[in-house]
Amino acid sequence: MKLLKPSWVSHEKRSLFCVDIHPDGTRFATGGQGQDRTGTIALWNMAPVESERAERDSSVPRQLCRMDDHLGCVNCLRWSASGRHLASGGDDKLVMVWQHSKTGGSAPFGSRQVAVEGWRAVATLRGHDGDVIDLAWSPQDAFLATCSVDNLVLVWDAARWGDIVARLKGHTGLVKGVDWDPIGKYLCSQSDDRTLRVWRTADWAPETEVTEPFRQTGGTTAVLRCSWSPDGKYIVSAHAMNNGGPTALIIDRGDWTADMDFVGHKKAITCARFSSAMLQRPGEGRRAPYCACALGSRDHGVSVWLTCRKRPLVVVHELFDDSVMDLSWHPGRRLLIACSKDGTVAAMSFTVEELGEAMSTDERTALREKLYGRAALLSRRPGQQAAPQLIESPLLLSVREQAEKQSPRPAAPPGQGISQPPRQPAAGEPAPPGTPSGGGARKQIECRTPDGKRRITPMFVSSQEVTPDLASRFSGSEELPFTSSTGAAATVEVERLDTVVTPQVSESRSQLSAAPAVEATPPPPAAVAAPEAASIAVKRRASTDLRVASKRIHTSPPPAPPPAPPPAVSATYTASGAIVAPLAAAGRLTAVLPAAGPELPELQLEAEHGGAAGLHVLTCRQGTEFRWRTVLSSPAVALRCCEERCLAWTADGSLICLSRAGRLLLPPLAMPGPVARVAARGRHVLVVTCAAEVSTWDVRAAAARVRREPAAQLLRGGARLTGCTLTEDGRPVLVVSTGRAYLYSETMAGWQLVTDGRAPGAALSEVQPQLPAAPASGQALAVLMAQVRRLRPAAPAAAPALAAAADPQLAADAAAAFLDSQVAAAVALGSPGEYSLWLAALFRQLASCGDEPRLRDLCERLLGPAHSGASLSASPTAELGLDGRTLLKEVGKEYWTLLKELLPLLVSHLSLQRLYTEIKDQLDCVELADSI
């Protein structure tokens, strides 16, 4: 074990009451007293703590940010599991939620310390009547629990800041500790009333109350931070007594008995903290998992315990000069940080032999499934509530209204698009069951079953009439308003039939499950509405829309057969050992050398094989006027023209390079093998030999770029080489009969798949942007897609599989994967226009599905790292994002301008409004900095 007390981590020698390490391990936060009895939060770089080299390096920042917004001492702070938010509570009775912003570089008022990062308060929660002592996030960041000296535990909804989900009453003393069950089923709290209570999250009712081990405790402590083990089996409390000695009580889950405790400290235990990692002994074979727990005490010491040992792993006496107030474990490394009331912190680092190695995420999930079942882990959040229906930001409301005015939704023809509005019956046509009539009474049908019971067929009844103007003010779509307090009540007319009907009830569960999905009853019209609304019903609507799309792919009539592809080269081995058939000499070949200005007109080349004298002649003409002629030593098999050069490949395996005047520029170059395919563009030449080896040359510099790169692995399974081309910078591209195109990467020394006509998402034409009918030369990806589209079979294998799956989410994931691959291909091909086009399509697809994690990842990677020292802190950077930013800079476009253009796509989904507001604020800061 190594022990470090960094003296530079200090609040100007004032007391520290809390500490917590960020989930990614790059920074940690401390909270305590500030100037003039206020509260201070400081964020510190973890790199100088972990690395002695980084600590000595003056260019590595130590303090990243400081926030002095609390009006009273900060007693508690905790990072959310995602790391996006930091919650803090203090003596000012407030709970503040902080979020990272792209500001920094300035010093707070009254301080000389420059802020490397920017953090701003996005929510201030007011609900307690006393000092806030402790807080904790739920496992999925759905809720935030806070406790106070007002004897209350409040549970806040993290989706709607300010909404209190539950007020947990029952404690008769100051509540000083709170923690969540890692499964999310329970919440525990500890109070000065000498009790520890466990609450159920299903109904927020008390599950149990533990009192016996706390009856002997005398006095109190500043905090009572209890902790739940990562496997959910145990709760370790603070400030318990056993035979007159201070202990940390171990409470078993389920029966809530307390038969064990951690002993050894001389004074009351103030805080306990389990590591979030499940540990195992290093080695092979079956190893029993265990947990690590740290305890802090008023005796100024810290102890570390393992649940697999009866004695502590380590006990550090007199580590501080005052009580230990809080503890925090590094999520990825074996490191523990403790803070004390004396204003200092201590870091303890352990080896893998001492503490053990962490279980993988899959192993930890499998263990929890074994203990609590899969259903307990699949629930997203306890007491799950509907998605947001109200627009929280006036800015977002104005953006949505402006977007609707600028781009009104056109009426989609039947059978096209992801979602379709319900078809209105024509005059005289009976309305389908469940469809409300245009106005007046709604009709319901009453009949009787064979046993005489009444049976009423349920019909859709609208809550009120809504004018289009009112609905469009919120979402621009004809959706129902959020309240039914106004408007005329709907009248229902019951039609009684004398017929007897037989209920359609399956005799067994197996028969019900065996029914095909396509025969299910269609949803009511309310479930087929505009995708902009954000509620539980909207999620059902989106699912119905994608299911309709899948059915349309499956049931659509077979398309017309594609045009015949260009003659392909066989990919099977011939008797001579060739993989690709060689080019044969033709009786006559032609090529055109384009004009290069008024003084350099267009020229026509013609190669004749075996003329009157039996010679092989290459002739150049301008229109009907003869210009020059030369004699070849062997019949020509291919002619190409590029950059004022005439290229001829002969049957004897030579490449002849001539000028516009017919002068030989280079000695004939012997090819590495029999020529099967050739291409030329600009200053570069491509040759594919019969052995499926690719070579390229720069004819201007007379240098080779790619030397005999094998491509036989691309022609397996009967595939054929149907085409080859070159990018503008001279990289070879091969098109295969399977509908795939491959680009050779010189840096990766391998072939990259840039287009796949049989990708599952490519079958969903709705997700593709508007592509030009005739791609321009600069649109490399569009040109390849056009070639592949001519080769794609009439019935792609992805369409039946996608339709048979009948899983709307699977169809959405396939569409997003296809668009993601197109973005990567545009970057690889160096096409900034297509990069912007496909990135916008990917944004639109992810926004329609409400995929906030991937959208946030794209936005943050376009914005770039938060500060210059972020690389030392392992900040998330993506090669794709950085390459895309570089690509845009090459054409004189800043990366943030593209993000600014894409950001309005997020307003279509209300669940993304906070992401929109956050990224918009950061873009404003970047734009302001760019204008200065």
PDB file of C-alpha atoms in Angstrom, residues 71 144 162 354 363 374 397 422 435 817 881 893:
ATOM      1  CA  LEU A  71     -24.440  30.335   0.834  1.00  0.00           C
ATOM      2  CA  LEU A 144     -31.686  11.801  -6.221  1.00  0.00           C
ATOM      3  CA  GLY A 162     -37.857  20.357  -8.823  1.00  0.00           C
ATOM      4  CA  GLU A 354      -3.512  -6.751  -1.545  1.00  0.00           C
ATOM      5  CA  GLU A 363     -19.390 -11.043 -14.622  1.00  0.00           C
ATOM      6  CA  ARG A 374     -33.041 -10.895 -14.681  1.00  0.00           C
ATOM      7  CA  LEU A 397     -40.244  26.398 -27.892  1.00  0.00           C
ATOM      8  CA  PRO A 422     -54.998   7.266 -40.129  1.00  0.00           C
ATOM      9  CA  THR A 435     -62.409   5.162 -35.547  1.00  0.00           C
ATOM     10  CA  ALA A 817     -25.789   1.268 -37.771  1.00  0.00           C
ATOM     11  CA  GLY A 881     -14.868  12.652 -34.458  1.00  0.00           C
ATOM     12  CA  LYS A 893     -15.407  24.998 -42.221  1.00  0.00           C
TER      13      LYS A 893
END
